Coordinates of C-alpha atoms in Angstrom, one line a residue:
Chain A
X1 CA -3.5 -6.6 15.0
X2 CA 0.1 -4.8 15.2
X3 CA 0.9 -0.7 13.5
X4 CA 3.5 -2.8 11.2
X5 CA 0.3 -5.6 10.1
X6 CA -1.4 -2.6 9.3
X7 CA 1.0 -1.2 7.2
X8 CA 2.0 -4.7 5.9
X9 CA -1.7 -5.0 4.8
X10 CA -1.8 -1.4 3.1
X11 CA 1.1 -1.6 1.4
X12 CA 0.1 -2.0 -1.8
X13 CA -2.6 1.4 -1.5
X14 CA 0.2 3.4 0.5
X15 CA 2.9 2.4 -2.2
X16 CA 0.5 3.3 -5.0
X17 CA -0.3 6.8 -2.6
X18 CA 3.9 7.5 -2.1
X19 CA 4.2 7.4 -7.2
X20 CA 1.2 9.8 -7.2
X21 CA 2.5 11.8 -4.5
X22 CA 6.3 11.7 -6.5
X23 CA 4.3 12.5 -9.7
X24 CA 2.8 15.4 -8.2
X25 CA 5.3 17.4 -7.5
X26 CA 7.7 16.6 -10.1
X27 CA 8.2 20.2 -12.9
X28 CA 10.9 20.6 -15.2
X29 CA 12.2 23.4 -12.8
X30 CA 14.6 21.7 -11.6
X31 CA 15.2 23.3 -7.8
X32 CA 11.3 22.7 -7.4
X33 CA 11.1 19.7 -8.2
X34 CA 14.5 18.3 -6.2
X35 CA 14.1 20.1 -3.3
X36 CA 10.0 18.4 -3.1
X37 CA 11.7 15.0 -4.0
X38 CA 14.1 15.3 -1.3
X39 CA 11.3 16.5 0.5
X40 CA 9.5 13.3 -0.1
X41 CA 12.0 11.1 0.1
X42 CA 12.1 12.8 3.6
X43 CA 10.2 9.8 4.1
X44 CA 7.0 11.1 7.7
X45 CA 4.9 8.3 9.0
X46 CA 2.2 9.3 6.5
X47 CA -0.7 9.2 9.3
X48 CA -2.8 11.3 7.0
X49 CA -3.2 9.4 3.4
X50 CA -3.5 6.3 5.9
X51 CA -6.5 7.9 7.5
X52 CA -7.9 8.9 4.5
X53 CA -7.3 5.6 3.4
X54 CA -8.7 3.4 6.7
X55 CA -11.5 6.1 6.3
X56 CA -12.5 5.5 2.6
X57 CA -13.0 1.4 4.3
X58 CA -16.3 2.8 5.5
X59 CA -18.1 4.1 2.5
X60 CA -17.1 2.7 -1.6
X61 CA -13.2 2.5 -1.3
X62 CA -11.6 4.1 -4.7
X63 CA -8.5 4.5 -4.3
X64 CA -7.5 6.1 -7.1
X65 CA -10.6 8.6 -6.1
X66 CA -9.2 8.2 -2.0
X67 CA -5.6 9.3 -3.6
X68 CA -6.4 12.6 -4.6
X69 CA -7.4 13.5 -1.3
X70 CA -4.6 11.6 0.3
X71 CA -1.7 13.2 -1.6
X72 CA -3.0 16.8 -1.4
X73 CA -3.4 16.2 2.2
X74 CA -0.3 14.7 2.7
X75 CA 1.5 18.2 0.5
X76 CA -0.5 20.7 2.4
X77 CA 1.2 19.2 5.4
X78 CA 5.0 19.2 3.6
X79 CA 4.4 23.0 2.8
X80 CA 3.7 23.6 5.8
X81 CA 6.6 22.2 6.9
X82 CA 8.5 23.4 5.3
X83 CA 7.5 27.1 5.6
X84 CA 8.0 26.6 8.8
X85 CA 11.8 25.4 8.1
X86 CA 12.5 28.9 6.5
X87 CA 11.0 30.6 9.8
X88 CA 12.3 28.3 12.8
X89 CA 16.1 28.0 11.3
X90 CA 15.9 24.4 11.6
X91 CA 19.0 22.8 9.8
X92 CA 17.3 19.3 10.2
X93 CA 14.6 17.3 10.4
X94 CA 13.0 13.7 10.3
X95 CA 17.4 13.4 10.2
X96 CA 17.8 14.8 7.0
X97 CA 18.9 18.3 6.2
X98 CA 16.0 20.9 5.9
X99 CA 15.2 22.5 2.4
X100 CA 16.0 25.5 3.6
X101 CA 19.6 24.5 5.3
X102 CA 20.6 21.7 2.1
X103 CA 19.3 24.4 -0.8
X104 CA 18.5 28.1 0.7
X105 CA 15.3 30.4 2.5
X106 CA 13.9 31.5 -0.8
X107 CA 13.5 28.0 -2.4
X108 CA 12.5 27.0 1.0
X109 CA 10.1 29.3 0.4
X110 CA 8.6 28.6 -3.1
X111 CA 9.3 25.0 -2.7
X112 CA 5.9 25.6 0.0
X113 CA 3.8 27.7 -2.5
X114 CA 4.5 25.4 -4.9
X115 CA 3.8 21.9 -2.9
X116 CA 0.0 24.2 -1.7
X117 CA -0.1 24.9 -5.4
X118 CA 0.5 21.0 -6.5
X119 CA -2.0 20.1 -3.3
X120 CA -4.8 22.0 -5.1
X121 CA -4.1 20.1 -8.6
X122 CA -4.6 17.7 -7.2
X123 CA -7.5 18.1 -4.6
X124 CA -8.7 19.5 -8.2
X125 CA -9.2 16.7 -9.3
X126 CA -12.5 16.0 -7.3
X127 CA -15.5 17.8 -8.3
X128 CA -16.7 18.2 -5.1
X129 CA -17.2 21.8 -3.6
X130 CA -17.8 20.5 0.2
X131 CA -14.4 18.7 0.1
X132 CA -12.3 22.0 -1.8
X133 CA -14.5 24.4 1.5
X134 CA -13.8 22.0 4.0
X135 CA -9.4 21.8 3.0
X136 CA -9.4 25.9 2.7
X137 CA -11.0 26.1 5.7
X138 CA -8.4 23.5 7.8
X139 CA -6.0 25.7 6.0
X140 CA -7.3 28.9 6.9
X141 CA -7.3 27.3 10.6
X142 CA -3.3 26.1 10.2
X143 CA -1.7 29.1 9.5
X144 CA -3.8 30.5 12.4
X145 CA -2.4 27.8 14.7
X146 CA 1.0 28.5 13.2
X147 CA 0.7 32.5 14.4
X148 CA -0.6 31.6 17.9
X149 CA 2.4 29.1 18.2
X150 CA 4.7 31.7 17.4
X151 CA 2.9 34.4 19.3
X152 CA 3.0 31.9 22.7
X153 CA 7.6 31.6 21.9
X154 CA 8.7 32.1 25.0
X155 CA 5.6 32.9 27.1
X156 CA 5.4 30.6 30.5
X157 CA 2.4 32.1 31.1
X158 CA 0.6 30.7 28.9
X159 CA -2.4 28.4 29.7
X160 CA -2.6 24.4 29.3
X161 CA -5.8 25.8 27.4
X162 CA -3.8 28.1 24.8
X163 CA -1.7 25.1 24.1
X164 CA -4.3 22.3 23.1
X165 CA -6.3 25.3 21.2
X166 CA -2.8 26.4 18.7
X167 CA -2.1 22.0 18.7
X168 CA -5.7 21.9 17.5
X169 CA -4.8 24.4 14.9
X170 CA -1.7 23.1 14.0
X171 CA -2.1 19.4 13.9
X172 CA -5.4 17.4 15.0
X173 CA -7.4 19.9 12.5
X174 CA -5.5 18.4 9.7
X175 CA -5.8 14.9 10.8
X176 CA -9.2 15.4 11.5
X177 CA -9.6 16.3 7.7
X178 CA -8.3 13.6 6.7
X179 CA -10.9 11.2 8.0
X180 CA -13.8 13.4 7.2
X181 CA -12.4 14.1 3.6
X182 CA -11.4 10.3 3.5
X183 CA -15.1 9.4 4.3
X184 CA -16.9 11.8 2.1
X185 CA -14.5 10.9 -1.2
X186 CA -16.0 7.5 -0.4
X187 CA -19.5 8.5 0.0
X188 CA -20.0 7.9 3.5
X189 CA -22.9 9.5 4.9
X190 CA -22.6 12.9 6.8
X191 CA -23.0 11.8 9.9
X192 CA -21.0 9.2 10.0
X193 CA -18.4 11.0 8.5
X194 CA -17.9 13.6 11.5
X195 CA -17.8 10.6 13.4
X196 CA -14.5 9.7 11.9
X197 CA -13.5 13.5 12.3
X198 CA -13.6 13.4 16.1
X199 CA -12.0 10.2 16.1
X200 CA -9.5 11.2 14.1
X201 CA -8.9 15.2 15.7
X202 CA -8.7 13.4 19.7
X203 CA -6.4 11.0 18.1
X204 CA -3.8 13.8 16.1
X205 CA -4.3 16.3 19.9
X206 CA -2.7 12.5 21.4
X207 CA -0.3 12.8 17.9
X208 CA 1.0 16.1 19.1
X209 CA 0.8 16.0 22.9
X210 CA 3.4 12.3 23.0
X211 CA 5.6 13.8 20.1
X212 CA 5.7 16.7 22.6
X213 CA 6.7 14.0 25.0
X214 CA 9.3 12.6 23.2
X215 CA 10.7 16.1 22.2
X216 CA 11.5 16.2 25.8
X217 CA 12.4 12.6 26.9
X218 CA 13.7 10.9 22.9
X219 CA 17.5 10.6 21.9
X220 CA 18.4 12.6 19.0
X221 CA 19.2 8.9 17.4
X222 CA 15.4 8.6 17.9
X223 CA 14.2 11.8 17.1
X224 CA 16.0 12.9 14.1
X225 CA 16.9 16.4 15.8
X226 CA 18.3 16.9 18.8
X227 CA 16.1 16.9 22.0
X228 CA 14.2 20.1 23.2
X229 CA 14.2 21.4 20.0
X230 CA 11.0 22.7 21.2
X231 CA 12.3 24.5 24.8
X232 CA 15.9 25.8 22.9
X233 CA 13.7 27.8 20.2
X234 CA 10.9 29.0 22.3
X235 CA 7.7 26.6 22.5
X236 CA 6.7 25.5 25.3
X237 CA 5.2 22.7 25.4
X238 CA 2.4 20.7 27.4
X239 CA 5.0 18.7 29.4
X240 CA 6.5 22.0 30.0
X241 CA 3.5 23.6 31.2
X242 CA 2.9 20.9 33.5
X243 CA 6.1 20.6 35.3
X244 CA 6.2 24.4 35.5
X245 CA 3.9 23.8 38.5
X246 CA 7.5 23.1 40.2
X247 CA 8.7 26.7 41.1
X248 CA 12.2 25.0 41.0
X249 CA 11.3 23.7 37.6
X250 CA 10.2 26.6 36.2
X251 CA 13.2 28.5 37.7
X252 CA 14.9 26.7 35.6
X253 CA 12.6 26.4 32.1
X254 CA 13.4 30.2 33.3
X255 CA 17.4 30.0 32.8
X256 CA 16.4 28.2 29.7
X257 CA 14.3 30.6 27.4
X258 CA 15.7 33.5 28.9
X259 CA 17.3 35.7 25.6
X260 CA 16.5 33.4 22.0
X261 CA 20.2 32.4 22.1
X262 CA 19.7 29.1 24.3
X263 CA 22.0 28.8 27.2
X264 CA 23.3 25.5 26.0
X265 CA 23.7 24.4 30.0
X266 CA 20.8 26.2 31.1
X267 CA 19.0 24.0 28.9
X268 CA 20.2 20.9 29.8
X269 CA 19.6 21.1 33.8
X270 CA 15.6 22.4 32.3
X271 CA 15.7 19.4 30.7
X272 CA 17.0 17.3 33.3
X273 CA 14.4 18.3 35.9
X274 CA 11.1 18.5 33.5
X275 CA 12.1 14.0 32.3
X276 CA 12.3 13.7 36.2
X277 CA 8.9 15.7 36.7
X278 CA 5.6 15.1 36.7
X279 CA 4.6 16.4 33.8
X280 CA 5.2 13.7 31.8
X281 CA 3.4 11.3 33.4
X282 CA 0.8 14.1 33.1
X283 CA 1.2 14.9 29.7
X284 CA 0.4 11.3 29.2
X285 CA -2.3 10.4 31.2
X286 CA -4.3 13.4 29.1
X287 CA -2.3 11.9 25.7
X288 CA -4.6 8.8 27.3
X289 CA -7.9 10.8 28.0
X290 CA -7.7 11.4 24.0
X291 CA -7.2 8.1 22.6
X292 CA -9.9 7.3 24.5
X293 CA -12.2 9.5 23.3
X294 CA -11.0 9.1 19.7
X295 CA -11.7 5.4 20.7
X296 CA -15.1 5.9 21.2
X297 CA -16.2 7.9 18.6
X298 CA -15.6 4.6 16.5
X299 CA -18.2 3.4 19.0
X300 CA -21.1 4.0 16.1
X301 CA -19.0 3.5 13.2
X302 CA -19.8 -0.3 11.8
X303 CA -17.3 -3.4 12.5
X304 CA -15.3 -3.3 9.7
X305 CA -11.5 -4.6 9.2
X306 CA -11.0 -0.7 9.4
X307 CA -12.6 0.4 11.8
X308 CA -10.0 -2.5 14.4
X309 CA -7.2 -0.9 12.3
X310 CA -7.6 2.6 13.5
X311 CA -8.3 1.4 17.3
X312 CA -4.5 -0.3 17.0
X313 CA -3.6 2.7 15.1
X314 CA -4.8 5.3 18.6
X315 CA -3.3 2.8 20.6
X316 CA 0.0 2.5 19.1
X317 CA 0.0 7.1 18.7
X318 CA -0.6 6.9 22.5
X319 CA 2.7 4.4 23.5
X320 CA 4.9 5.6 20.3
X321 CA 8.2 6.3 20.8
X322 CA 9.1 7.2 17.3
Chain B
X1 CA -13.2 57.0 -23.2
X2 CA -10.5 57.5 -20.6
X3 CA -10.0 55.3 -17.8
X4 CA -11.2 57.6 -14.9
X5 CA -14.0 57.2 -16.6
X6 CA -14.3 53.6 -16.5
X7 CA -13.6 53.1 -12.9
X8 CA -16.2 56.3 -12.3
X9 CA -18.7 53.8 -14.1
X10 CA -17.7 50.4 -12.1
X11 CA -17.3 52.2 -9.3
X12 CA -19.7 51.3 -6.9
X13 CA -19.0 47.7 -8.0
X14 CA -15.2 47.8 -7.7
X15 CA -16.0 49.5 -3.9
X16 CA -18.1 46.5 -3.3
X17 CA -15.2 44.2 -4.5
X18 CA -12.7 46.6 -2.2
X19 CA -15.6 45.3 1.0
X20 CA -15.4 42.0 0.2
X21 CA -11.8 42.0 -0.1
X22 CA -11.6 43.6 3.4
X23 CA -14.3 41.7 4.9
X24 CA -12.4 37.8 3.6
X25 CA -8.8 38.2 5.1
X26 CA -10.8 39.6 9.2
X27 CA -9.4 36.9 11.6
X28 CA -9.1 37.6 15.2
X29 CA -5.5 36.8 15.1
X30 CA -4.2 40.4 15.9
X31 CA -1.2 39.9 13.5
X32 CA -2.8 38.0 11.0
X33 CA -5.1 40.4 10.4
X34 CA -3.5 43.5 11.0
X35 CA -0.8 42.8 8.1
X36 CA -3.4 41.5 5.9
X37 CA -5.5 44.4 5.9
X38 CA -2.0 46.7 5.7
X39 CA -1.3 44.6 2.5
X40 CA -4.9 45.5 1.3
X41 CA -4.9 49.1 2.1
X42 CA -1.4 49.9 0.3
X43 CA -3.9 49.7 -2.3
X44 CA -3.0 48.2 -6.5
X45 CA -4.7 48.9 -9.3
X46 CA -7.1 46.5 -8.8
X47 CA -6.1 44.9 -12.4
X48 CA -7.8 41.6 -11.9
X49 CA -11.4 42.6 -10.3
X50 CA -11.6 45.4 -12.7
X51 CA -10.7 42.1 -16.0
X52 CA -12.8 39.6 -14.1
X53 CA -15.9 42.5 -13.6
X54 CA -15.6 43.9 -17.3
X55 CA -15.3 39.9 -18.5
X56 CA -18.8 38.7 -16.7
X57 CA -20.4 41.3 -18.8
X58 CA -20.1 39.4 -21.7
X59 CA -22.2 37.0 -19.9
X60 CA -24.5 36.9 -16.6
X61 CA -23.3 39.7 -14.6
X62 CA -24.0 38.9 -11.5
X63 CA -21.5 40.8 -8.9
X64 CA -22.1 38.6 -6.0
X65 CA -20.7 35.3 -8.1
X66 CA -18.5 37.5 -10.3
X67 CA -17.4 38.4 -6.5
X68 CA -15.7 35.7 -5.3
X69 CA -14.1 35.2 -8.4
X70 CA -12.5 38.5 -8.3
X71 CA -11.7 38.8 -4.8
X72 CA -9.6 35.0 -5.0
X73 CA -7.7 36.3 -7.8
X74 CA -6.4 39.5 -5.9
X75 CA -6.0 37.7 -2.6
X76 CA -3.8 34.9 -4.7
X77 CA -2.0 38.1 -6.4
X78 CA -1.4 39.5 -3.0
X79 CA -0.3 36.5 -1.1
X80 CA 2.8 36.2 -4.1
X81 CA 3.7 39.7 -3.6
X82 CA 4.2 39.6 0.5
X83 CA 5.9 36.3 -0.4
X84 CA 8.4 37.8 -2.8
X85 CA 8.8 40.7 -0.4
X86 CA 10.2 37.8 2.4
X87 CA 12.9 36.9 -0.5
X88 CA 13.6 40.2 -2.0
X89 CA 14.4 42.4 1.6
X90 CA 12.7 44.6 -0.2
X91 CA 11.1 47.4 2.2
X92 CA 8.5 49.5 0.8
X93 CA 5.9 48.9 -1.9
X94 CA 3.4 51.1 -3.6
X95 CA 5.2 53.8 -1.3
X96 CA 4.2 51.7 1.9
X97 CA 6.7 49.6 4.2
X98 CA 6.7 45.8 2.7
X99 CA 5.0 43.4 5.4
X100 CA 8.9 42.1 6.3
X101 CA 9.7 45.7 6.5
X102 CA 6.9 47.0 9.3
X103 CA 6.8 43.4 11.2
X104 CA 9.0 41.0 10.1
X105 CA 9.9 37.2 8.3
X106 CA 8.0 34.9 9.9
X107 CA 4.6 37.4 9.6
X108 CA 5.2 38.3 6.4
X109 CA 5.6 34.8 5.6
X110 CA 2.4 33.5 8.0
X111 CA 0.5 35.9 6.0
X112 CA 0.9 35.0 2.8
X113 CA 0.1 31.6 3.4
X114 CA -2.9 33.3 5.4
X115 CA -3.5 35.0 2.1
X116 CA -3.8 32.5 -0.4
X117 CA -5.6 29.9 2.5
X118 CA -8.5 33.1 2.4
X119 CA -8.3 33.2 -1.5
X120 CA -9.3 29.2 -2.0
X121 CA -11.6 29.8 1.3
X122 CA -13.2 32.6 -1.3
X123 CA -13.0 30.2 -4.5
X124 CA -15.1 27.8 -2.6
X125 CA -18.0 29.4 -2.8
X126 CA -18.2 28.9 -6.8
X127 CA -19.2 25.1 -7.1
X128 CA -17.3 25.0 -10.5
X129 CA -14.6 22.0 -10.4
X130 CA -13.2 23.6 -13.5
X131 CA -13.1 26.9 -12.0
X132 CA -11.6 25.4 -9.0
X133 CA -9.2 23.6 -12.3
X134 CA -7.9 26.5 -13.4
X135 CA -6.8 28.2 -10.5
X136 CA -4.2 25.5 -9.2
X137 CA -2.8 25.8 -12.3
X138 CA -2.4 28.9 -12.1
X139 CA -1.4 29.4 -8.9
X140 CA 1.6 26.9 -9.6
X141 CA 2.9 28.4 -12.7
X142 CA 3.5 31.1 -10.7
X143 CA 5.7 30.0 -8.6
X144 CA 7.0 28.1 -11.4
X145 CA 7.7 31.7 -13.1
X146 CA 8.7 33.2 -9.4
X147 CA 11.6 30.4 -9.5
X148 CA 12.8 31.2 -12.8
X149 CA 13.3 35.3 -12.7
X150 CA 15.0 34.0 -9.3
X151 CA 17.4 31.1 -11.3
X152 CA 17.9 34.5 -14.1
X153 CA 19.1 37.2 -11.5
X154 CA 22.1 38.2 -12.5
X155 CA 22.3 36.8 -15.7
X156 CA 23.4 38.7 -17.9
X157 CA 23.1 35.8 -20.7
X158 CA 19.6 34.8 -21.1
X159 CA 17.2 35.4 -24.2
X160 CA 14.4 37.5 -24.5
X161 CA 12.4 34.3 -25.1
X162 CA 13.5 33.6 -21.3
X163 CA 12.2 36.9 -20.1
X164 CA 9.3 36.7 -22.4
X165 CA 8.6 32.9 -20.8
X166 CA 9.3 34.1 -17.0
X167 CA 6.9 37.2 -17.6
X168 CA 4.4 35.0 -18.8
X169 CA 4.5 33.0 -15.9
X170 CA 4.7 35.6 -13.4
X171 CA 2.2 38.2 -14.5
X172 CA 0.3 37.9 -17.6
X173 CA -1.0 34.2 -16.7
X174 CA -3.0 35.2 -13.5
X175 CA -4.5 38.2 -15.4
X176 CA -5.5 36.2 -18.3
X177 CA -7.0 33.7 -15.9
X178 CA -8.4 36.6 -14.9
X179 CA -10.3 37.2 -17.6
X180 CA -11.5 34.1 -18.5
X181 CA -12.8 33.4 -14.8
X182 CA -14.4 36.2 -15.1
X183 CA -16.5 34.8 -17.9
X184 CA -16.7 31.2 -17.0
X185 CA -18.8 32.6 -13.7
X186 CA -20.7 35.0 -15.9
X187 CA -21.7 31.7 -18.1
X188 CA -20.1 32.8 -20.6
X189 CA -19.0 30.5 -23.7
X190 CA -15.5 28.4 -23.0
X191 CA -14.5 29.3 -26.3
X192 CA -15.2 32.8 -26.1
X193 CA -14.3 32.8 -23.0
X194 CA -10.7 31.3 -25.0
X195 CA -11.2 35.1 -26.2
X196 CA -10.7 36.6 -23.2
X197 CA -8.6 35.3 -21.7
X198 CA -6.0 35.9 -24.9
X199 CA -6.8 39.3 -24.4
X200 CA -5.7 38.7 -20.5
X201 CA -3.1 37.0 -21.3
X202 CA -1.3 39.1 -23.8
X203 CA -2.8 42.7 -21.9
X204 CA -0.9 41.0 -19.2
X205 CA 2.1 40.9 -21.3
X206 CA 2.5 44.6 -22.1
X207 CA 1.8 45.7 -18.2
X208 CA 5.4 43.9 -17.3
X209 CA 6.6 45.3 -20.0
X210 CA 5.6 48.3 -19.2
X211 CA 6.5 48.1 -15.6
X212 CA 9.6 47.2 -16.0
X213 CA 10.4 50.0 -18.3
X214 CA 8.5 52.5 -16.0
X215 CA 10.9 50.6 -12.8
X216 CA 13.9 52.4 -15.4
X217 CA 12.4 55.5 -16.2
X218 CA 10.1 56.5 -14.1
X219 CA 10.9 58.6 -10.8
X220 CA 10.8 57.5 -7.3
X221 CA 7.7 59.5 -6.3
X222 CA 5.6 58.2 -9.4
X223 CA 7.0 54.6 -8.6
X224 CA 6.7 54.2 -4.2
X225 CA 10.0 52.4 -4.3
X226 CA 13.4 53.6 -5.8
X227 CA 13.4 53.3 -9.8
X228 CA 16.3 51.2 -10.9
X229 CA 15.0 48.8 -8.3
X230 CA 15.1 45.6 -10.7
X231 CA 18.6 45.9 -11.6
X232 CA 19.7 46.7 -7.7
X233 CA 18.4 43.0 -7.7
X234 CA 20.1 41.0 -10.3
X235 CA 16.7 41.1 -12.4
X236 CA 16.8 41.9 -16.1
X237 CA 14.6 43.2 -17.4
X238 CA 13.3 43.6 -21.5
X239 CA 14.9 47.1 -22.0
X240 CA 17.6 46.2 -20.8
X241 CA 18.2 43.0 -22.6
X242 CA 18.0 45.1 -25.9
X243 CA 20.2 48.1 -24.8
X244 CA 22.9 45.8 -24.0
X245 CA 23.5 44.6 -27.5
X246 CA 25.3 48.3 -27.7
X247 CA 29.1 46.6 -25.6
X248 CA 29.0 49.7 -24.0
X249 CA 26.0 49.9 -21.6
X250 CA 26.5 46.0 -21.3
X251 CA 30.1 46.6 -20.0
X252 CA 28.0 49.3 -18.1
X253 CA 25.1 46.8 -16.6
X254 CA 28.0 43.8 -16.0
X255 CA 29.5 46.7 -13.7
X256 CA 26.2 47.5 -12.2
X257 CA 25.7 43.9 -11.3
X258 CA 28.5 43.1 -10.2
X259 CA 28.5 41.2 -6.6
X260 CA 25.3 40.9 -5.0
X261 CA 26.0 44.6 -3.2
X262 CA 25.4 46.8 -5.7
X263 CA 27.6 49.7 -6.6
X264 CA 25.8 53.1 -6.9
X265 CA 27.8 54.6 -8.5
X266 CA 27.8 51.6 -11.4
X267 CA 24.0 51.5 -10.7
X268 CA 23.7 54.8 -11.6
X269 CA 26.0 55.1 -15.1
X270 CA 24.0 51.8 -16.3
X271 CA 20.7 53.1 -15.6
X272 CA 21.9 56.3 -17.3
X273 CA 22.7 54.4 -20.5
X274 CA 20.3 51.9 -20.4
X275 CA 17.8 55.3 -20.5
X276 CA 19.5 56.8 -23.5
X277 CA 19.6 53.2 -25.4
X278 CA 16.9 52.2 -27.8
X279 CA 16.5 49.4 -26.0
X280 CA 13.8 51.2 -24.0
X281 CA 11.8 52.0 -27.3
X282 CA 12.8 48.6 -28.4
X283 CA 10.8 47.2 -25.2
X284 CA 8.3 49.4 -25.4
X285 CA 7.5 48.1 -29.4
X286 CA 7.4 44.6 -27.8
X287 CA 4.6 46.4 -25.5
X288 CA 2.4 48.0 -28.1
X289 CA 3.0 45.0 -30.3
X290 CA 0.9 43.1 -27.4
X291 CA -1.7 45.9 -27.3
X292 CA -2.8 45.0 -30.2
X293 CA -2.5 41.7 -29.9
X294 CA -5.1 41.4 -27.0
X295 CA -7.1 44.3 -28.7
X296 CA -6.8 41.6 -32.1
X297 CA -8.4 38.9 -29.8
X298 CA -11.6 40.7 -28.5
X299 CA -12.6 40.9 -32.5
X300 CA -15.4 37.9 -32.1
X301 CA -16.4 39.7 -28.8
X302 CA -20.1 40.9 -29.1
X303 CA -19.7 45.2 -29.1
X304 CA -20.8 46.2 -25.7
X305 CA -19.4 48.1 -23.5
X306 CA -17.2 46.1 -22.2
X307 CA -15.2 45.7 -24.9
X308 CA -14.8 48.9 -25.7
X309 CA -13.6 49.8 -21.9
X310 CA -11.3 46.8 -22.6
X311 CA -9.9 48.9 -25.8
X312 CA -9.2 51.6 -23.5
X313 CA -7.8 49.9 -20.1
X314 CA -5.7 47.9 -23.0
X315 CA -4.6 51.7 -24.6
X316 CA -3.2 53.3 -20.9
X317 CA -1.9 49.7 -19.7
X318 CA 1.0 50.3 -23.0
X319 CA 1.1 54.6 -21.9
X320 CA 1.0 54.6 -18.6
X321 CA 3.0 57.0 -16.9
X322 CA 2.9 54.8 -13.2

């Protein structure tokens, strides 16, 4: 089954979540309202809601209950994006101006806080202390992941392990929790919800590695932002870490990440060398290993259509070009 | 009973909360750890924890359960302070450098997010959906209050009603919720917890009005920051709104808040005129009316020592000079 078929099959429920997302952030405070809707309308892949819904298929599927989890998780994800944009000084995301660029820093800050508050407000509909506990712990880990990312900016001496720990907190954890909470909200047993967590975790690792590869190899049109954005910011990702085992590439990356205002020529040269290096392939292989692990985690789960959908999505993640 | 006596009587429990606060934010991520502890050690009046504890006296007082509410509320309050400092560009708060000044904007942003995540993590210890719902709604209203404050910066045409609505969301609500949740966590009935909410709400309004008066009349030593900070930022508070009914004062305030870089001479002149105006007294009278309402809200509550303590604190709030 192709990815588009999965989306088509889930269309009604995805649209239901979309309406709930929009409804959840509406407020009479005009700027918070507009900035939040701007963020929502800029789209996104909605991986977290989709993972929530599919995980819910392993239990008593109740779209209303699942929507609380899906909306809360997508809002938490969006809140972190808008706060990241304040710090990153990014002008565009997904081809749209960022809240900071379109409004200002202050509005970006409070829009993030507001969306986070709304996320918790939606989650409060679920009278499940276990879900609240998992959510708050994931939020804390995500922030620590963001801090780690910044601490390691421009650090060419970081290890692959540093990178993996960081994307684990920054990305994989919230995707893992999407599966876990979708399952728990549908009354799936704790052990099976943990299998789904494992699936989400490994799929999330693969997703972020693929994202980091695409940032190097994609076009501006595919990415919605200029390629090489990570290196431009000093964010040293897995393909670059692998590529730097070649001294010539390492020197080029050093030149490109020296000082905080990037030298565009040095950056272009470094990007070119990384793209041609085995680093891309090595990162790609690791991404596929995570996908294999993700699919392996599904083994003990019943053979329902959602399982096949998860497999198809996992395969897509590792090979996607956008 | 004097305020110091109340603090002395509660000392063991306040110190217990203090240790819990410190423990709650500890992390291996060095910068988040240091910035969070810096914030905590800078102190503060701990009004929210104290109101939680006193409200808990109207039910089954269990310091462990109450500490979850007290710590969560104080952390939410701290998270909003550190985010405000990012926007306000403040160099000091409570006589200490702000996180933004001592570290940077990025760390202030993520420290706020981190502390907020930890607040929810602590609140998750209470398996009480009603408490989660009240907390998340209060958070949303606080952010809306912050946005309103900024929207009305430099707006001399705002009404007293605008001001009151704003401080209600920005300050009074979280203090009201401190009383309400302290009561609910101690098993107090919903109607009585609502009386305590009313007490907290009115005491919170009085507290903020008094704070806004002190910002005009206090010394740098008393305030831990230069007097007139609100006006310097374009934050038009109640005493200034009242004082501006005099055209001469209004002109001086206009001159002091023209452009975003304040003219120090104009500011001094405006401060001087506001201080001498009846605006201070009028604001003070309103603050006292809120205190009377706060004390009135306690009427139907049983005559336990905590009630007398609340009355003493309320009286202190309206007359405090720091």
